[in-house]
mmCIF file with all atom_site columns, C-alpha atoms in Angstrom:
data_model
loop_
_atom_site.group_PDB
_atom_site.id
_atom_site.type_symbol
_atom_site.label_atom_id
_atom_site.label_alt_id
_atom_site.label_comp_id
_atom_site.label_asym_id
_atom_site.label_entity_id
_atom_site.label_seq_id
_atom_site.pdbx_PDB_ins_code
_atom_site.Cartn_x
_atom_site.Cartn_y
_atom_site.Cartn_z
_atom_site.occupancy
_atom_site.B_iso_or_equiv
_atom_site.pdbx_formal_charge
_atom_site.auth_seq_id
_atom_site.auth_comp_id
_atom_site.auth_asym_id
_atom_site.auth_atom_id
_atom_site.pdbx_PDB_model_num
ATOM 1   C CA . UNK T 1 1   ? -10.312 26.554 5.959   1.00 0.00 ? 1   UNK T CA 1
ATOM 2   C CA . UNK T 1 2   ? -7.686  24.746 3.325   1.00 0.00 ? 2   UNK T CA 1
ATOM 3   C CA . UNK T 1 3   ? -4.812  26.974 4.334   1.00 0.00 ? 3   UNK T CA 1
ATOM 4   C CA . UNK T 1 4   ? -2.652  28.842 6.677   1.00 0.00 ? 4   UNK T CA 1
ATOM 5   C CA . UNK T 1 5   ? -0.089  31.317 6.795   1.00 0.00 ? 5   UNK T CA 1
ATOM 6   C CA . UNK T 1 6   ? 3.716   31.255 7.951   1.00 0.00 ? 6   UNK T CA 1
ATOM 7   C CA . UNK T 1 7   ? 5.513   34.141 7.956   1.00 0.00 ? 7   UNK T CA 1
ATOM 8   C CA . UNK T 1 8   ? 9.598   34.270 8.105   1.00 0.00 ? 8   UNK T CA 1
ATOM 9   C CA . UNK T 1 9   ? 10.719  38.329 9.472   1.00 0.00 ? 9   UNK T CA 1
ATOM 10  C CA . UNK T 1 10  ? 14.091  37.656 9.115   1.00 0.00 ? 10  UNK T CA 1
ATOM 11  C CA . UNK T 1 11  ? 13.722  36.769 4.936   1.00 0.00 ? 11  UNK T CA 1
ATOM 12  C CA . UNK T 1 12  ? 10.081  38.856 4.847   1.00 0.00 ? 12  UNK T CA 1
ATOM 13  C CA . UNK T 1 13  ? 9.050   35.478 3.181   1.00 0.00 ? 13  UNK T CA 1
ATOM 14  C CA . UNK T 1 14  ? 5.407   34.826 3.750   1.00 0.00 ? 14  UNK T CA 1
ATOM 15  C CA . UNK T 1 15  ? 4.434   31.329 3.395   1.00 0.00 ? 15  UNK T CA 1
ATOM 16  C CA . UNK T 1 16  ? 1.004   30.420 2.321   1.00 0.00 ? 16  UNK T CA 1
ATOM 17  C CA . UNK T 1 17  ? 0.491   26.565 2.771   1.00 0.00 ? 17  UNK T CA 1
ATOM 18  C CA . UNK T 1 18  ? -2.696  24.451 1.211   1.00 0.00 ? 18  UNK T CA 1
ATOM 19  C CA . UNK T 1 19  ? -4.227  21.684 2.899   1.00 0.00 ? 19  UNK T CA 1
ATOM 20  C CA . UNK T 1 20  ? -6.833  18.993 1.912   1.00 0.00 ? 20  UNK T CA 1
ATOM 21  C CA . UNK T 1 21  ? -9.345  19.916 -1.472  1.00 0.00 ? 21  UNK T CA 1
ATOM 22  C CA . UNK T 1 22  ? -7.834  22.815 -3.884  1.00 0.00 ? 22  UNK T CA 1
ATOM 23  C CA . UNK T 1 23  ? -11.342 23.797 -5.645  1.00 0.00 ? 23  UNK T CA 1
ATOM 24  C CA . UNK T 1 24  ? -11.966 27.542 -7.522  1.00 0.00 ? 24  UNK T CA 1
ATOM 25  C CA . UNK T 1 25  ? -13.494 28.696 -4.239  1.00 0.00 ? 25  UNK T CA 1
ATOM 26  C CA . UNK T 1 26  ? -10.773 27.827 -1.808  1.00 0.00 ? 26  UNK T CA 1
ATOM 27  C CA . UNK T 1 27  ? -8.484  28.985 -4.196  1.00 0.00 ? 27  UNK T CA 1
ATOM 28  C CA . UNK T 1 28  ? -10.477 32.236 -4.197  1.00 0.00 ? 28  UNK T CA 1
ATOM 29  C CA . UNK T 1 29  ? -10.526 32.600 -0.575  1.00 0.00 ? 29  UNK T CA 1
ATOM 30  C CA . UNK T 1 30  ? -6.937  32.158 -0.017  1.00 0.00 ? 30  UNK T CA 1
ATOM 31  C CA . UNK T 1 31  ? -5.853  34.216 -2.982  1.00 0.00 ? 31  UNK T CA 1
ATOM 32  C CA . UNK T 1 32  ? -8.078  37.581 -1.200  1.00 0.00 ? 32  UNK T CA 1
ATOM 33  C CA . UNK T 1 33  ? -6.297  36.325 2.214   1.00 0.00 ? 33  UNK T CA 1
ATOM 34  C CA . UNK T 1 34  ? -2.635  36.810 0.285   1.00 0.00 ? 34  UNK T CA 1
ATOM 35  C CA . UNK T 1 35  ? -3.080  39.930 -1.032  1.00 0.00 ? 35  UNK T CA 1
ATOM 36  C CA . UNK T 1 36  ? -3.934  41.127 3.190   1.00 0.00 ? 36  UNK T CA 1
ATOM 37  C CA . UNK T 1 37  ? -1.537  38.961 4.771   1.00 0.00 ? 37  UNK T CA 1
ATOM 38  C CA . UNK T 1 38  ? 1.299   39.908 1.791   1.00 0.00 ? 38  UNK T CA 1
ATOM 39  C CA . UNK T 1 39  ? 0.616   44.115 2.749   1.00 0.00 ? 39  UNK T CA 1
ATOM 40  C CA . UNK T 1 40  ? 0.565   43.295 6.382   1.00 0.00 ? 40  UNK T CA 1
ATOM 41  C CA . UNK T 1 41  ? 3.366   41.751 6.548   1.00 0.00 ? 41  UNK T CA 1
ATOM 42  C CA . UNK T 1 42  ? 5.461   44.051 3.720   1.00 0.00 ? 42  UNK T CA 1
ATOM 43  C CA . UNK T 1 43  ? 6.614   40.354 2.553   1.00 0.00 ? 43  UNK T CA 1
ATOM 44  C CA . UNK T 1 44  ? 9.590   40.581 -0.127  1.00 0.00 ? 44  UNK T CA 1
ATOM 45  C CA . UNK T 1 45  ? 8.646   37.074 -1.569  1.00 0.00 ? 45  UNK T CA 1
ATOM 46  C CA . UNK T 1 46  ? 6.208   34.795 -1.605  1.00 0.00 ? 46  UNK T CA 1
ATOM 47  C CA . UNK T 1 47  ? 5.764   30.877 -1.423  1.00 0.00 ? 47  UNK T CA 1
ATOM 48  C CA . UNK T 1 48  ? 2.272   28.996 -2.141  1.00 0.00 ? 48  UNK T CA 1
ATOM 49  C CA . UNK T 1 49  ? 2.527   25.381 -0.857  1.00 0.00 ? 49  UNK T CA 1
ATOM 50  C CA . UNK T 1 50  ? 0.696   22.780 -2.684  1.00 0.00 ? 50  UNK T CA 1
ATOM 51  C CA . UNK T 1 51  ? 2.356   19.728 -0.989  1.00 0.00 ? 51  UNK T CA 1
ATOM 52  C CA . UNK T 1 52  ? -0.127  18.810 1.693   1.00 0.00 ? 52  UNK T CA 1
ATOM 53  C CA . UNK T 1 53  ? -3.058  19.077 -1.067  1.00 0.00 ? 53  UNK T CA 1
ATOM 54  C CA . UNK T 1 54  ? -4.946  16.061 -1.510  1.00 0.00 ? 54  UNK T CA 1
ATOM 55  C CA . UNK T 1 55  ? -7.392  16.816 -4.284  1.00 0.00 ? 55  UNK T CA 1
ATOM 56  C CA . UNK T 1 56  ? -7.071  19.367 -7.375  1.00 0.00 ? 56  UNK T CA 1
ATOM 57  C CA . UNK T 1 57  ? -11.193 19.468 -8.285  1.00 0.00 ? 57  UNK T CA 1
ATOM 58  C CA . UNK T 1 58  ? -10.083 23.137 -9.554  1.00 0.00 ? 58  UNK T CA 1
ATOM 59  C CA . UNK T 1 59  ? -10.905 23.855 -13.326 1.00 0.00 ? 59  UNK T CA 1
ATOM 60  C CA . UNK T 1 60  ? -8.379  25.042 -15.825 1.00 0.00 ? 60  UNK T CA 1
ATOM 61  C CA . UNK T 1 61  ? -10.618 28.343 -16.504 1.00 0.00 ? 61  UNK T CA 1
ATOM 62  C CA . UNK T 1 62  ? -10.653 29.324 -13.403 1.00 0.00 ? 62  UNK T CA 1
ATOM 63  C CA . UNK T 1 63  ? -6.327  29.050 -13.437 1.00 0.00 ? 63  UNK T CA 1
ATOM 64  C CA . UNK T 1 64  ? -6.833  31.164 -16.489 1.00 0.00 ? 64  UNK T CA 1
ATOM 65  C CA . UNK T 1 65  ? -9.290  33.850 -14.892 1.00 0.00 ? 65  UNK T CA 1
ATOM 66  C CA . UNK T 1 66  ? -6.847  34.124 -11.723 1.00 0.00 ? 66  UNK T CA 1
ATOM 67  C CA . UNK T 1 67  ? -3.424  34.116 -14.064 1.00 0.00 ? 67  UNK T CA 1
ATOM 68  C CA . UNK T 1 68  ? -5.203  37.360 -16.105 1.00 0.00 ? 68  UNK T CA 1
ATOM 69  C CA . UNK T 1 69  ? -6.234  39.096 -12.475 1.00 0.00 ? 69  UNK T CA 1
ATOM 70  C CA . UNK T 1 70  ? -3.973  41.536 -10.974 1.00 0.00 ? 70  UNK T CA 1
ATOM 71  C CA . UNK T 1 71  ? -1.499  39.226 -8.799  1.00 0.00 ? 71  UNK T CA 1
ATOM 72  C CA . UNK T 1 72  ? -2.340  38.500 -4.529  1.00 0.00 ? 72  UNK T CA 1
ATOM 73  C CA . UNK T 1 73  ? 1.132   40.352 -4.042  1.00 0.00 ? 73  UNK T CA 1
ATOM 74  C CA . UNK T 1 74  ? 0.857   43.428 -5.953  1.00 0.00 ? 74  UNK T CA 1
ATOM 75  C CA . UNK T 1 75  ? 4.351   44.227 -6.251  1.00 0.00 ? 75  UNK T CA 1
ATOM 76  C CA . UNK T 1 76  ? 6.086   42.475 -9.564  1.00 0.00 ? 76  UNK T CA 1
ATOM 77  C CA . UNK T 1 77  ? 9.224   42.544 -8.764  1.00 0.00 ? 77  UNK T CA 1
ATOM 78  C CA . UNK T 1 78  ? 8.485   40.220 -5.019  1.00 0.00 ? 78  UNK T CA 1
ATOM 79  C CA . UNK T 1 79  ? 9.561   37.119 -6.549  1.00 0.00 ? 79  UNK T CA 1
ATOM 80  C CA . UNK T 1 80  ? 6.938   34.176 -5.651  1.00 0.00 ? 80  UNK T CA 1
ATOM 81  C CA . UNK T 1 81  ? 7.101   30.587 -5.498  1.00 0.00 ? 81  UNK T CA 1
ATOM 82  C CA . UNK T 1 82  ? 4.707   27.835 -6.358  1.00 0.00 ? 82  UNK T CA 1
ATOM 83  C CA . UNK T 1 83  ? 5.696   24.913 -4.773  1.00 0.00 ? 83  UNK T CA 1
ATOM 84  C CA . UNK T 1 84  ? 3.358   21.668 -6.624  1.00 0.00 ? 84  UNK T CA 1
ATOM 85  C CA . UNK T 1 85  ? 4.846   18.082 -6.479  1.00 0.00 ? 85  UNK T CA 1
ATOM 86  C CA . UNK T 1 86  ? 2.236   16.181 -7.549  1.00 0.00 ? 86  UNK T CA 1
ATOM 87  C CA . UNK T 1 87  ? 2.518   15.852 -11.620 1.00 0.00 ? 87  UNK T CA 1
ATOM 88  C CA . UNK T 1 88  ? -0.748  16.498 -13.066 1.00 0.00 ? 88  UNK T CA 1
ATOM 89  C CA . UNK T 1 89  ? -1.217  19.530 -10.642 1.00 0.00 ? 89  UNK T CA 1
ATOM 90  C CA . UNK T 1 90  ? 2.196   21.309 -12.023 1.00 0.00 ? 90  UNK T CA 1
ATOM 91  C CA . UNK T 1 91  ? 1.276   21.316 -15.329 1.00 0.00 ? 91  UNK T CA 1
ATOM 92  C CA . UNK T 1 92  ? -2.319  23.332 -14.154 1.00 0.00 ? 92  UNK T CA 1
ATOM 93  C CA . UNK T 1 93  ? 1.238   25.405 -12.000 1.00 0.00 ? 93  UNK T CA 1
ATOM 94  C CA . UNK T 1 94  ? 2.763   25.766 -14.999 1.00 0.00 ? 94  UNK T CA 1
ATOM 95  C CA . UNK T 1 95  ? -0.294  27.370 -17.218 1.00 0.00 ? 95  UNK T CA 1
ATOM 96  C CA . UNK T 1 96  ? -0.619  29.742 -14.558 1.00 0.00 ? 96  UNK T CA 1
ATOM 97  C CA . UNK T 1 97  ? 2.868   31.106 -14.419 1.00 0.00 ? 97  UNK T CA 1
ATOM 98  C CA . UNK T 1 98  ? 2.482   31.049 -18.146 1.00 0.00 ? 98  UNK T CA 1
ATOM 99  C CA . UNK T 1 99  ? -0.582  33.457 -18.456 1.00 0.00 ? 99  UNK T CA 1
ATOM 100 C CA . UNK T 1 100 ? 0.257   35.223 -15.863 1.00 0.00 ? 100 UNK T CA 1
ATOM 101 C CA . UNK T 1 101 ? 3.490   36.092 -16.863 1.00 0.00 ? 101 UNK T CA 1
ATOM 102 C CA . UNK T 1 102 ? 2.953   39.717 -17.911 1.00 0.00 ? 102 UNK T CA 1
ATOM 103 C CA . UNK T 1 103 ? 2.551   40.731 -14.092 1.00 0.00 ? 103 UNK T CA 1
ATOM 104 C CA . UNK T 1 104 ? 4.364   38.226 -12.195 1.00 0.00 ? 104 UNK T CA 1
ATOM 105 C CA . UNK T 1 105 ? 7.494   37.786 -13.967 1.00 0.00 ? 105 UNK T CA 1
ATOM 106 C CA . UNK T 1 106 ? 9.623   36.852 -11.021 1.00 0.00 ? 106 UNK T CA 1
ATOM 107 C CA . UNK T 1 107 ? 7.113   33.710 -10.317 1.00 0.00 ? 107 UNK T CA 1
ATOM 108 C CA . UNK T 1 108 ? 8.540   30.005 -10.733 1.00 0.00 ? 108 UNK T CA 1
ATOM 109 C CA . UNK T 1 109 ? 7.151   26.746 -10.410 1.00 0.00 ? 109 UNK T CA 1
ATOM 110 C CA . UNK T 1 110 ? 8.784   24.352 -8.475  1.00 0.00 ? 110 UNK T CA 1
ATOM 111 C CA . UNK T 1 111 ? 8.124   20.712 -6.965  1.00 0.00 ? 111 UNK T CA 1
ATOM 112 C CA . UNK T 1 112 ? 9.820   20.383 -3.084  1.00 0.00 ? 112 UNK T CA 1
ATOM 113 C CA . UNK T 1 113 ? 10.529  23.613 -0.675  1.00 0.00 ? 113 UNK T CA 1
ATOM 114 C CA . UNK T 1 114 ? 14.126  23.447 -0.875  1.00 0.00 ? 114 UNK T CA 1
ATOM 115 C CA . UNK T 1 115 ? 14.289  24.070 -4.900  1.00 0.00 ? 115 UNK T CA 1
ATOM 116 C CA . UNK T 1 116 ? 11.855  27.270 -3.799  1.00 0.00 ? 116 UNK T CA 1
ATOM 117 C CA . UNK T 1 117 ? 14.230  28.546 -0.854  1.00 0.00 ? 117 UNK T CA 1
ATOM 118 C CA . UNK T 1 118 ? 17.351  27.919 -3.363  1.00 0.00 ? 118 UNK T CA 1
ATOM 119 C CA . UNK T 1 119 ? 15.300  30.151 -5.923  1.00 0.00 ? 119 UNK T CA 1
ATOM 120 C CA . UNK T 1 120 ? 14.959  32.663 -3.021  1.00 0.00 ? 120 UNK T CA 1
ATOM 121 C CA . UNK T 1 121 ? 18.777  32.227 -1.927  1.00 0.00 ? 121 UNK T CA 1
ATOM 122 C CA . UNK T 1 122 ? 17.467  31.226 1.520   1.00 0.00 ? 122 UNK T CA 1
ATOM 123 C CA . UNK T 1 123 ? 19.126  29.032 3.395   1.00 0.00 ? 123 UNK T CA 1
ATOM 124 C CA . UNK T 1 124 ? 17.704  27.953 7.011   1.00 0.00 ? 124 UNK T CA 1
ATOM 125 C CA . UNK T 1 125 ? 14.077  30.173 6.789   1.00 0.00 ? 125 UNK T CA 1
ATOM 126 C CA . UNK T 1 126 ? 12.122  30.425 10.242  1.00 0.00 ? 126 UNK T CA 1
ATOM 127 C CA . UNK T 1 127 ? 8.380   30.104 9.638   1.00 0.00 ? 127 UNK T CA 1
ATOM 128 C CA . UNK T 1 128 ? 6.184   31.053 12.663  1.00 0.00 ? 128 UNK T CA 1
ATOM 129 C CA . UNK T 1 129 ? 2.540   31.012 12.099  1.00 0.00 ? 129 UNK T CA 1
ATOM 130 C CA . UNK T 1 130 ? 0.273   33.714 11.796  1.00 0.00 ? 130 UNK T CA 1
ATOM 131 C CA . UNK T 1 131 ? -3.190  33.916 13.029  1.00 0.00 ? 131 UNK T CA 1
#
């Protein structure tokens, strides 16, 4: 599996953090396991960590087919985070924000965790991980 979940219960932040190859299909996968982990956990914001990826094999339509799908975290106004330092991979960020803004207008694109708990007005977050 190419990610995991953290969870903060203080913030209701739920982390979701990518690891290793970012193709359509893990992207898939971990976009289904959101959408449970997000109602489980009643999260009030979101944050989808693309630090640790190595690879970015995914293909600009499938950013476009996700960006027009309803969103992992069903509730607009949750603001989510995308958190993408690597250059060529913010710009595929960026397009989906961008398409996807109709549903997810509280989503922003971001390169290092502490510009995305500064745009959550979080200060010391407490991430323990979920199984």
């Amino acid at each position: 599996m190419g990610f995991r979940f953290e969870f903060d219960s203080v913030n209701k932040i739920l982390l979701a953090r990518f690891e290793g190859r970012f193709t359509d299909e893990s992207v898939a996968d971990c976009y289904r396991a959101i959408r449970r982990y997000s109602t489980a956990t009643d999260a009030r914001a979101g944050i989808f960590d693309l630090s640790p990826v190595t690879e970015f094999p995914v293909s600009t339509e499938f950013i476009r087919q996700l960006a027009r799908q309803e969103p992992a975290m069903a509730d607009p106004t949750r603001p989510r985070v995308i958190v993408v330092p690597q250059t060529h991979a913010f710009g595929l960020a960026r397009m989906f924000q961008i398409i996807g803004e109709p549903t997810r207008p509280l989503l922003k694109v971001v390169h290092t965790m502490d510009e995305a708990f500064a745009t959550l007005g979080v200060q010391s977050p407490h991430f323990e991980p979920m199984e």
